mmCIF file of C-alpha atoms in Angstrom:
data_model
loop_
_atom_site.group_PDB
_atom_site.id
_atom_site.type_symbol
_atom_site.label_atom_id
_atom_site.label_comp_id
_atom_site.label_asym_id
_atom_site.label_seq_id
_atom_site.Cartn_x
_atom_site.Cartn_y
_atom_site.Cartn_z
ATOM 1 C CA UNK I 183 106.130 -86.068 80.978
ATOM 2 C CA UNK I 184 104.406 -85.502 83.464
ATOM 3 C CA UNK I 185 101.297 -83.143 83.093
ATOM 4 C CA UNK I 186 99.132 -81.299 86.260
ATOM 5 C CA UNK I 187 96.742 -78.747 85.526
ATOM 6 C CA UNK I 188 94.239 -77.364 87.587
ATOM 7 C CA UNK I 189 94.897 -79.375 90.227
ATOM 8 C CA UNK I 190 92.899 -78.375 93.418
ATOM 9 C CA UNK I 191 92.583 -79.982 97.041
ATOM 10 C CA UNK I 192 89.517 -78.350 99.734
ATOM 11 C CA UNK I 193 89.568 -79.872 102.876
ATOM 12 C CA UNK I 194 86.525 -79.166 104.663
ATOM 13 C CA UNK I 195 87.108 -79.118 108.705
ATOM 14 C CA UNK I 196 84.932 -77.995 111.202
ATOM 15 C CA UNK I 197 82.256 -76.930 108.514
ATOM 16 C CA UNK I 198 85.361 -74.396 107.015
ATOM 17 C CA UNK I 199 86.896 -74.975 104.097
ATOM 18 C CA UNK I 200 90.759 -75.291 103.180
ATOM 19 C CA UNK I 201 92.483 -75.098 100.051
ATOM 20 C CA UNK I 202 95.241 -76.792 100.047
ATOM 21 C CA UNK I 203 96.280 -77.441 96.784
ATOM 22 C CA UNK I 204 95.071 -74.099 94.708
ATOM 23 C CA UNK I 205 94.560 -74.795 91.225
ATOM 24 C CA UNK I 206 98.565 -76.093 90.428
ATOM 25 C CA UNK I 207 99.771 -76.735 87.265
ATOM 26 C CA UNK I 208 103.065 -78.053 86.172
ATOM 27 C CA UNK I 209 104.813 -79.787 84.194
ATOM 28 C CA UNK I 210 107.482 -82.486 85.159
ATOM 29 C CA UNK I 211 109.907 -84.324 82.048
ATOM 30 C CA UNK I 212 110.613 -87.892 82.003
ATOM 31 C CA UNK I 213 113.344 -89.354 83.365
ATOM 32 C CA UNK I 214 114.657 -86.310 86.097
ATOM 33 C CA UNK I 215 114.889 -85.699 89.379
ATOM 34 C CA UNK I 216 112.242 -83.195 89.937
ATOM 35 C CA UNK I 217 112.154 -81.695 93.782
ATOM 36 C CA UNK I 218 109.161 -79.994 95.179
ATOM 37 C CA UNK I 219 110.197 -77.653 98.513
ATOM 38 C CA UNK I 220 107.927 -75.829 101.027
ATOM 39 C CA UNK I 221 107.419 -75.164 104.145
ATOM 40 C CA UNK I 222 105.144 -77.328 106.752
ATOM 41 C CA UNK I 223 101.257 -76.514 105.921
ATOM 42 C CA UNK I 224 102.511 -75.371 101.947
ATOM 43 C CA UNK I 225 99.950 -78.414 100.094
ATOM 44 C CA UNK I 226 103.277 -80.315 99.163
ATOM 45 C CA UNK I 227 102.598 -83.431 100.489
ATOM 46 C CA UNK I 228 98.710 -83.411 99.890
ATOM 47 C CA UNK I 229 99.842 -82.470 95.875
ATOM 48 C CA UNK I 230 102.191 -85.277 96.094
ATOM 49 C CA UNK I 231 99.480 -87.993 97.009
ATOM 50 C CA UNK I 232 96.889 -86.273 94.464
ATOM 51 C CA UNK I 233 99.205 -87.551 91.677
ATOM 52 C CA UNK I 234 98.463 -91.461 92.898
ATOM 53 C CA UNK I 235 94.845 -90.764 94.141
ATOM 54 C CA UNK I 236 95.559 -91.521 97.324
ATOM 55 C CA UNK I 237 93.939 -87.916 98.315
ATOM 56 C CA UNK I 238 91.169 -87.571 95.008
ATOM 57 C CA UNK I 239 91.648 -84.480 93.725
ATOM 58 C CA UNK I 240 88.442 -81.575 94.033
ATOM 59 C CA UNK I 241 89.294 -80.263 90.548
ATOM 60 C CA UNK I 242 91.660 -81.016 87.799
ATOM 61 C CA UNK I 243 93.643 -83.278 86.227
ATOM 62 C CA UNK I 244 96.958 -85.758 86.822
ATOM 63 C CA UNK I 245 98.040 -87.380 83.812
ATOM 64 C CA UNK I 246 101.338 -89.708 83.568
ATOM 65 C CA UNK I 247 102.429 -91.985 80.907
ATOM 66 C CA UNK I 248 99.528 -90.412 78.664
ATOM 67 C CA UNK I 249 96.877 -91.765 81.280
ATOM 68 C CA UNK I 250 94.363 -89.294 82.616
ATOM 69 C CA UNK I 251 94.958 -90.750 86.191
ATOM 70 C CA UNK I 252 92.375 -88.478 87.957
ATOM 71 C CA UNK I 253 89.284 -89.931 85.557
ATOM 72 C CA UNK I 254 90.126 -93.961 85.998
ATOM 73 C CA UNK I 255 87.929 -96.600 87.081
ATOM 74 C CA UNK I 256 89.322 -98.233 90.518
ATOM 75 C CA UNK I 257 90.515 -100.915 88.604
ATOM 76 C CA UNK I 258 92.267 -98.818 85.975
ATOM 77 C CA UNK I 259 93.543 -96.860 89.266
ATOM 78 C CA UNK I 260 94.892 -100.559 90.895
ATOM 79 C CA UNK I 261 96.005 -101.002 87.540
ATOM 80 C CA UNK I 262 98.481 -97.762 87.076
ATOM 81 C CA UNK I 263 99.804 -97.842 90.808
ATOM 82 C CA UNK I 264 102.031 -100.521 89.905
ATOM 83 C CA UNK I 265 103.268 -98.289 87.948
ATOM 84 C CA UNK I 266 104.216 -95.851 90.207
ATOM 85 C CA UNK I 267 106.110 -96.578 93.485
ATOM 86 C CA UNK I 268 106.034 -94.499 96.555
ATOM 87 C CA UNK I 269 108.110 -93.621 99.560
ATOM 88 C CA UNK I 270 107.223 -92.523 102.799
ATOM 89 C CA UNK I 271 109.092 -90.356 105.384
ATOM 90 C CA UNK I 272 107.916 -93.022 108.296
ATOM 91 C CA UNK I 273 108.864 -96.154 106.301
ATOM 92 C CA UNK I 274 105.500 -97.667 106.753
ATOM 93 C CA UNK I 275 106.987 -100.989 106.525
ATOM 94 C CA UNK I 276 105.081 -104.642 107.900
ATOM 95 C CA UNK I 277 106.507 -104.896 111.112
ATOM 96 C CA UNK I 278 106.086 -108.624 110.850
ATOM 97 C CA UNK I 279 107.402 -109.056 107.882
ATOM 98 C CA UNK I 280 111.535 -109.815 106.692
ATOM 99 C CA UNK I 281 113.576 -107.229 104.606
ATOM 100 C CA UNK I 282 112.721 -109.760 101.403
ATOM 101 C CA UNK I 283 108.790 -110.684 102.589
ATOM 102 C CA UNK I 284 108.301 -106.608 102.613
ATOM 103 C CA UNK I 285 110.215 -106.279 99.245
ATOM 104 C CA UNK I 286 107.732 -109.271 97.820
ATOM 105 C CA UNK I 287 104.687 -107.627 99.201
ATOM 106 C CA UNK I 288 103.812 -105.584 96.214
ATOM 107 C CA UNK I 289 104.823 -108.943 93.699
ATOM 108 C CA UNK I 290 102.002 -111.400 95.467
ATOM 109 C CA UNK I 291 99.297 -108.026 95.701
ATOM 110 C CA UNK I 292 100.002 -108.162 91.663
ATOM 111 C CA UNK I 293 99.757 -111.953 91.532
ATOM 112 C CA UNK I 294 103.446 -112.294 90.173
ATOM 113 C CA UNK I 295 104.767 -116.263 90.720
ATOM 114 C CA UNK I 296 107.076 -117.129 93.328
ATOM 115 C CA UNK I 297 110.094 -117.913 91.528
ATOM 116 C CA UNK I 298 109.561 -114.395 89.569
ATOM 117 C CA UNK I 299 109.416 -113.035 93.059
ATOM 118 C CA UNK I 300 112.078 -114.300 94.331
ATOM 119 C CA UNK I 301 114.829 -113.124 91.688
ATOM 120 C CA UNK I 302 112.874 -110.168 91.312
ATOM 121 C CA UNK I 303 113.229 -109.594 95.552
ATOM 122 C CA UNK I 304 116.756 -110.642 94.852
ATOM 123 C CA UNK I 305 118.187 -108.249 92.017
ATOM 124 C CA UNK I 306 116.533 -104.956 94.060
ATOM 125 C CA UNK I 307 118.197 -105.782 97.503
ATOM 126 C CA UNK I 308 121.924 -105.615 95.827
ATOM 127 C CA UNK I 309 120.055 -102.604 93.865
ATOM 128 C CA UNK I 310 119.859 -100.963 97.713
ATOM 129 C CA UNK I 311 122.505 -102.297 99.327
ATOM 130 C CA UNK I 312 121.190 -104.850 101.820
ATOM 131 C CA UNK I 313 122.526 -108.101 100.725
ATOM 132 C CA UNK I 314 123.503 -109.447 104.228
ATOM 133 C CA UNK I 315 120.595 -107.857 105.682
ATOM 134 C CA UNK I 316 117.463 -109.744 104.324
ATOM 135 C CA UNK I 317 116.168 -111.419 106.724
ATOM 136 C CA UNK I 318 115.949 -108.620 109.028
ATOM 137 C CA UNK I 319 113.448 -107.624 110.235
ATOM 138 C CA UNK I 320 112.417 -104.171 110.547
ATOM 139 C CA UNK I 321 112.863 -103.421 114.059
ATOM 140 C CA UNK I 322 116.877 -104.318 113.701
ATOM 141 C CA UNK I 323 116.996 -102.149 110.921
ATOM 142 C CA UNK I 324 118.117 -98.512 111.426
ATOM 143 C CA UNK I 325 116.682 -95.102 109.687
ATOM 144 C CA UNK I 326 118.980 -95.339 106.490
ATOM 145 C CA UNK I 327 118.666 -99.505 106.258
ATOM 146 C CA UNK I 328 114.661 -98.629 106.861
ATOM 147 C CA UNK I 329 114.647 -96.675 103.965
ATOM 148 C CA UNK I 330 116.650 -99.019 101.912
ATOM 149 C CA UNK I 331 113.424 -101.775 102.155
ATOM 150 C CA UNK I 332 111.123 -99.143 101.645
ATOM 151 C CA UNK I 333 112.503 -98.175 98.702
ATOM 152 C CA UNK I 334 113.424 -100.804 97.263
ATOM 153 C CA UNK I 335 109.648 -102.434 97.906
ATOM 154 C CA UNK I 336 108.928 -98.863 96.013
ATOM 155 C CA UNK I 337 110.650 -99.918 93.021
ATOM 156 C CA UNK I 338 109.101 -103.973 93.109
ATOM 157 C CA UNK I 339 106.909 -103.809 90.126
ATOM 158 C CA UNK I 340 109.157 -101.413 87.905
ATOM 159 C CA UNK I 341 107.179 -98.572 87.973
ATOM 160 C CA UNK I 342 107.973 -95.340 85.783
ATOM 161 C CA UNK I 343 107.351 -92.793 88.734
ATOM 162 C CA UNK I 344 109.034 -92.427 91.880
ATOM 163 C CA UNK I 345 107.231 -90.442 94.215
ATOM 164 C CA UNK I 346 108.989 -89.828 97.140
ATOM 165 C CA UNK I 347 107.589 -88.093 100.002
ATOM 166 C CA UNK I 348 110.171 -86.187 102.890
ATOM 167 C CA UNK I 349 112.095 -89.397 102.186
ATOM 168 C CA UNK I 350 115.162 -87.991 104.161
ATOM 169 C CA UNK I 351 113.622 -86.373 107.048
ATOM 170 C CA UNK I 352 114.098 -88.738 109.806
ATOM 171 C CA UNK I 353 117.285 -89.713 109.028
ATOM 172 C CA UNK I 354 120.686 -87.842 110.357
ATOM 173 C CA UNK I 355 122.605 -85.759 107.886
ATOM 174 C CA UNK I 356 125.122 -89.151 106.522
ATOM 175 C CA UNK I 357 122.130 -91.327 106.182
ATOM 176 C CA UNK I 358 120.409 -88.452 104.406
ATOM 177 C CA UNK I 359 123.522 -87.814 102.144
ATOM 178 C CA UNK I 360 123.819 -91.883 101.599
ATOM 179 C CA UNK I 361 120.058 -91.715 100.815
ATOM 180 C CA UNK I 362 120.345 -89.367 98.338
ATOM 181 C CA UNK I 363 123.013 -90.942 96.083
ATOM 182 C CA UNK I 364 120.973 -93.816 95.758
ATOM 183 C CA UNK I 365 118.389 -91.995 94.410
ATOM 184 C CA UNK I 366 120.672 -90.419 92.391
ATOM 185 C CA UNK I 367 121.855 -94.242 90.997
ATOM 186 C CA UNK I 368 118.519 -95.723 90.223
ATOM 187 C CA UNK I 369 117.826 -92.949 88.742
ATOM 188 C CA UNK I 370 120.975 -93.576 86.196
ATOM 189 C CA UNK I 371 120.364 -97.434 86.278
ATOM 190 C CA UNK I 372 116.770 -97.254 85.535
ATOM 191 C CA UNK I 373 115.668 -94.442 83.778
ATOM 192 C CA UNK I 374 112.544 -93.392 85.606
ATOM 193 C CA UNK I 375 111.365 -90.355 86.920
ATOM 194 C CA UNK I 376 111.414 -89.020 90.401
ATOM 195 C CA UNK I 377 109.498 -86.325 92.182
ATOM 196 C CA UNK I 378 111.187 -85.287 95.619
ATOM 197 C CA UNK I 379 108.945 -83.787 98.415
ATOM 198 C CA UNK I 380 111.264 -82.008 100.449
ATOM 199 C CA UNK I 381 111.646 -78.893 102.964
ATOM 200 C CA UNK I 382 115.114 -79.232 103.299
ATOM 201 C CA UNK I 383 116.760 -77.185 100.301
ATOM 202 C CA UNK I 384 120.294 -78.834 100.397
ATOM 203 C CA UNK I 385 118.252 -82.720 99.803
ATOM 204 C CA UNK I 386 117.577 -80.153 96.213
ATOM 205 C CA UNK I 387 120.738 -78.891 95.933
ATOM 206 C CA UNK I 388 122.108 -82.375 95.725
ATOM 207 C CA UNK I 389 120.051 -84.420 93.789
ATOM 208 C CA UNK I 390 117.754 -82.571 91.532
ATOM 209 C CA UNK I 391 117.733 -80.413 88.442
ATOM 210 C CA UNK I 392 114.805 -78.622 88.446
ATOM 211 C CA UNK I 393 112.805 -77.712 91.460
ATOM 212 C CA UNK I 394 109.116 -76.183 92.327
ATOM 213 C CA UNK I 395 108.607 -73.767 95.278
ATOM 214 C CA UNK I 396 105.358 -74.254 96.976
ATOM 215 C CA UNK I 397 103.402 -71.554 99.735
ATOM 216 C CA UNK I 398 99.898 -71.702 100.313
ATOM 217 C CA UNK I 399 98.822 -74.740 97.934
ATOM 218 C CA UNK I 400 100.475 -72.703 94.779
ATOM 219 C CA UNK I 401 103.830 -73.215 92.885
ATOM 220 C CA UNK I 402 105.060 -69.741 93.578
ATOM 221 C CA UNK I 403 108.398 -70.159 91.622
ATOM 222 C CA UNK I 404 110.160 -72.588 89.433
ATOM 223 C CA UNK I 405 113.063 -73.275 87.224
ATOM 224 C CA UNK I 406 116.301 -75.323 87.234
ATOM 225 C CA UNK I 407 117.874 -75.081 90.271
ATOM 226 C CA UNK I 408 120.923 -73.356 89.313
ATOM 227 C CA UNK I 409 118.802 -70.587 87.715
ATOM 228 C CA UNK I 410 116.610 -70.446 90.806
ATOM 229 C CA UNK I 411 119.671 -70.606 93.476
ATOM 230 C CA UNK I 412 121.262 -67.829 91.116
ATOM 231 C CA UNK I 413 118.396 -65.377 91.183
ATOM 232 C CA UNK I 414 115.649 -66.286 93.367
ATOM 233 C CA UNK I 415 112.883 -64.020 92.887
ATOM 234 C CA UNK I 416 109.917 -65.172 95.382
ATOM 235 C CA UNK I 417 110.663 -63.983 99.303
ATOM 236 C CA UNK I 418 110.371 -68.366 100.546
ATOM 237 C CA UNK I 419 112.843 -69.485 98.002
ATOM 238 C CA UNK I 420 115.203 -66.487 99.217
ATOM 239 C CA UNK I 421 115.096 -68.233 102.722
ATOM 240 C CA UNK I 422 115.729 -71.757 101.185
ATOM 241 C CA UNK I 423 119.050 -70.738 99.083
ATOM 242 C CA UNK I 424 120.122 -69.087 102.697
ATOM 243 C CA UNK I 425 119.919 -72.207 104.083
ATOM 244 C CA UNK I 426 122.774 -73.917 102.003
ATOM 245 C CA UNK I 427 124.051 -70.784 100.896
ATOM 246 C CA UNK I 428 123.988 -68.573 104.302
ATOM 247 C CA UNK I 429 123.895 -65.419 102.318
ATOM 248 C CA UNK I 430 121.908 -63.632 104.925
ATOM 249 C CA UNK I 431 125.011 -63.905 107.004
ATOM 250 C CA UNK I 432 127.398 -63.631 103.994
ATOM 251 C CA UNK I 433 125.493 -59.689 103.973
ATOM 252 C CA UNK I 434 125.949 -59.213 107.551
ATOM 253 C CA UNK I 435 129.625 -59.597 107.503
ATOM 254 C CA UNK I 436 130.448 -58.741 104.220
ATOM 255 C CA UNK I 437 129.518 -55.264 104.836
ATOM 256 C CA UNK I 438 131.873 -54.617 107.993
ATOM 257 C CA UNK I 439 135.030 -56.242 105.340
ATOM 258 C CA UNK I 440 133.971 -53.496 102.099
ATOM 259 C CA UNK I 441 134.197 -50.959 105.818
ATOM 260 C CA UNK I 442 137.907 -51.742 106.241
ATOM 261 C CA UNK I 443 138.454 -50.804 102.708
ATOM 262 C CA UNK I 444 139.241 -47.413 101.497
ATOM 263 C CA UNK I 445 140.217 -47.865 97.975
ATOM 264 C CA UNK I 446 140.090 -49.571 94.718
ATOM 265 C CA UNK I 447 136.597 -51.331 93.430
ATOM 266 C CA UNK I 448 134.591 -53.863 95.797
ATOM 267 C CA UNK I 449 133.473 -56.040 93.569
ATOM 268 C CA UNK I 450 130.933 -59.472 94.273
ATOM 269 C CA UNK I 451 130.787 -61.854 91.283
ATOM 270 C CA UNK I 452 128.109 -64.427 90.898
ATOM 271 C CA UNK I 453 129.109 -67.722 89.299
ATOM 272 C CA UNK I 454 127.792 -71.613 87.389
ATOM 273 C CA UNK I 455 128.836 -74.004 86.402
ATOM 274 C CA UNK I 456 131.738 -74.317 84.530
ATOM 275 C CA UNK I 457 133.521 -70.639 85.417
ATOM 276 C CA UNK I 458 133.153 -72.032 89.127
ATOM 277 C CA UNK I 459 135.686 -74.593 88.435
ATOM 278 C CA UNK I 460 137.913 -71.815 86.363
ATOM 279 C CA UNK I 461 140.824 -69.875 87.685
ATOM 280 C CA UNK I 462 139.539 -66.805 86.826
ATOM 281 C CA UNK I 463 140.863 -64.526 89.338
ATOM 282 C CA UNK I 464 144.900 -65.952 88.910
ATOM 283 C CA UNK I 465 143.838 -65.316 84.789
ATOM 284 C CA UNK I 466 142.252 -61.772 85.438
ATOM 285 C CA UNK I 467 145.876 -60.526 87.862
ATOM 286 C CA UNK I 468 148.320 -62.190 85.308
ATOM 287 C CA UNK I 469 146.177 -60.542 82.130
ATOM 288 C CA UNK I 470 146.083 -56.377 83.650
ATOM 289 C CA UNK I 471 147.785 -54.656 85.852
ATOM 290 C CA UNK I 472 145.632 -55.154 89.211
ATOM 291 C CA UNK I 473 146.472 -56.201 92.536
ATOM 292 C CA UNK I 474 143.277 -58.468 93.379
ATOM 293 C CA UNK I 475 142.617 -59.773 96.952
ATOM 294 C CA UNK I 476 139.883 -62.157 97.758
ATOM 295 C CA UNK I 477 137.786 -61.069 100.330
ATOM 296 C CA UNK I 478 135.015 -63.344 101.030
ATOM 297 C CA UNK I 479 133.218 -66.589 98.685
ATOM 298 C CA UNK I 480 131.536 -69.442 99.230
ATOM 299 C CA UNK I 481 130.983 -72.624 96.599
ATOM 300 C CA UNK I 482 128.018 -74.824 96.648
ATOM 301 C CA UNK I 483 127.897 -78.113 94.098
ATOM 302 C CA UNK I 484 124.549 -78.628 92.487
ATOM 303 C CA UNK I 485 123.538 -82.038 90.419
ATOM 304 C CA UNK I 486 123.994 -79.624 87.191
ATOM 305 C CA UNK I 487 127.204 -77.688 88.829
ATOM 306 C CA UNK I 488 128.474 -75.239 91.014
ATOM 307 C CA UNK I 489 127.485 -72.394 92.035
ATOM 308 C CA UNK I 490 128.797 -69.874 94.146
ATOM 309 C CA UNK I 491 129.391 -65.765 94.958
ATOM 310 C CA UNK I 492 132.878 -64.809 95.177
ATOM 311 C CA UNK I 493 133.086 -60.845 97.252
ATOM 312 C CA UNK I 494 136.719 -59.446 95.826
ATOM 313 C CA UNK I 495 138.594 -56.041 95.887
ATOM 314 C CA UNK I 496 140.687 -54.987 92.667
ATOM 315 C CA UNK I 497 143.469 -52.084 92.739
ATOM 316 C CA UNK I 498 144.690 -50.435 90.166
ATOM 317 C CA UNK I 499 144.850 -47.535 87.784
ATOM 318 C CA UNK I 500 141.051 -47.138 87.012
ATOM 319 C CA UNK I 501 141.346 -47.752 82.858
ATOM 320 C CA UNK I 502 142.904 -51.358 83.701
ATOM 321 C CA UNK I 503 140.200 -51.732 86.840
ATOM 322 C CA UNK I 504 137.499 -51.102 83.714
ATOM 323 C CA UNK I 505 139.265 -53.978 81.722
ATOM 324 C CA UNK I 506 139.753 -56.202 84.365
ATOM 325 C CA UNK I 507 135.696 -56.365 85.268
ATOM 326 C CA UNK I 508 134.899 -56.050 81.631
ATOM 327 C CA UNK I 509 137.019 -60.238 80.703
ATOM 328 C CA UNK I 510 135.461 -61.336 83.654
ATOM 329 C CA UNK I 511 131.784 -60.083 82.392
ATOM 330 C CA UNK I 512 132.694 -61.533 78.891
ATOM 331 C CA UNK I 513 133.440 -65.047 80.734
ATOM 332 C CA UNK I 514 129.702 -65.142 81.764
ATOM 333 C CA UNK I 515 130.157 -64.466 85.382
ATOM 334 C CA UNK I 516 128.269 -61.915 86.813
ATOM 335 C CA UNK I 517 129.565 -58.811 87.955
ATOM 336 C CA UNK I 518 128.574 -56.140 90.174
ATOM 337 C CA UNK I 519 130.888 -53.388 91.566
ATOM 338 C CA UNK I 520 129.334 -52.557 94.656
ATOM 339 C CA UNK I 521 131.735 -50.597 95.591
ATOM 340 C CA UNK I 522 133.902 -47.832 94.495
ATOM 341 C CA UNK I 523 136.663 -45.824 96.174
ATOM 342 C CA UNK I 524 138.737 -44.891 93.717
#
């Protein structure tokens, strides 16, 4: 468990105080992938750097594995950081060193014997899929390969926590997906806790089970990813959900569809998890004397399951339509009748 209590960071610039992180309190479960999302200036990068004291907090505590990181002296902190790996947006590799030498660097600093270093580097090169590039220099690598080196280096000392600060922001979409798949694989194989900082909701959707939304240095919303997708409360969260669900365009276009029908009920269905994969529409059509016309819909996958919205027109006798809607409701699908033109 990572416990963050009343964490704040105040910078002074031109005799003015700027609060980058504002009295932030958060609990992160051990062994999961936790996402922190926010727009530029929200304070998320400062927040993640406070976790390993690359930035010194103005107040508050960070407790990782029952150790108060914020109370440590420099020697204690140096040892504690060996259990907190970090990867960066722009890789931060040593350009004069090869892939294997970059990965070995933190082991050298930690005083690990040469034979053990070489064994560990070989394990990590295989883990991140760079077995044929170990003697290459960073200038000879693609962006995705550089980030794989960064990940391997961050894992060198067998950390319990991996901090990822915009780790995919400099990568193209295909490479981003490959790096995210690698992080999921590492999480499963090694069981370490990953805290992922991003401004892209599709990154959260793909690999995180829990998410916290930052705005103006504060956590304004948090919870399971599926819950946040289904019921975003804050305006900033709704904007992020629109990135991957296209709900703004959906809402603008659906009204034209609705207006084209002058009979039956127009219903919006929200479904998550297993219900997203069930043949629900065909079940209802077989069970009740109704006709169902799918107007528009979209499903997206998250790490915890599918989430989707479906607009349908239901036609039939009023009693049969009500029975059909009642049946759908009992399946845990959320039902909203948005137009009744009987």
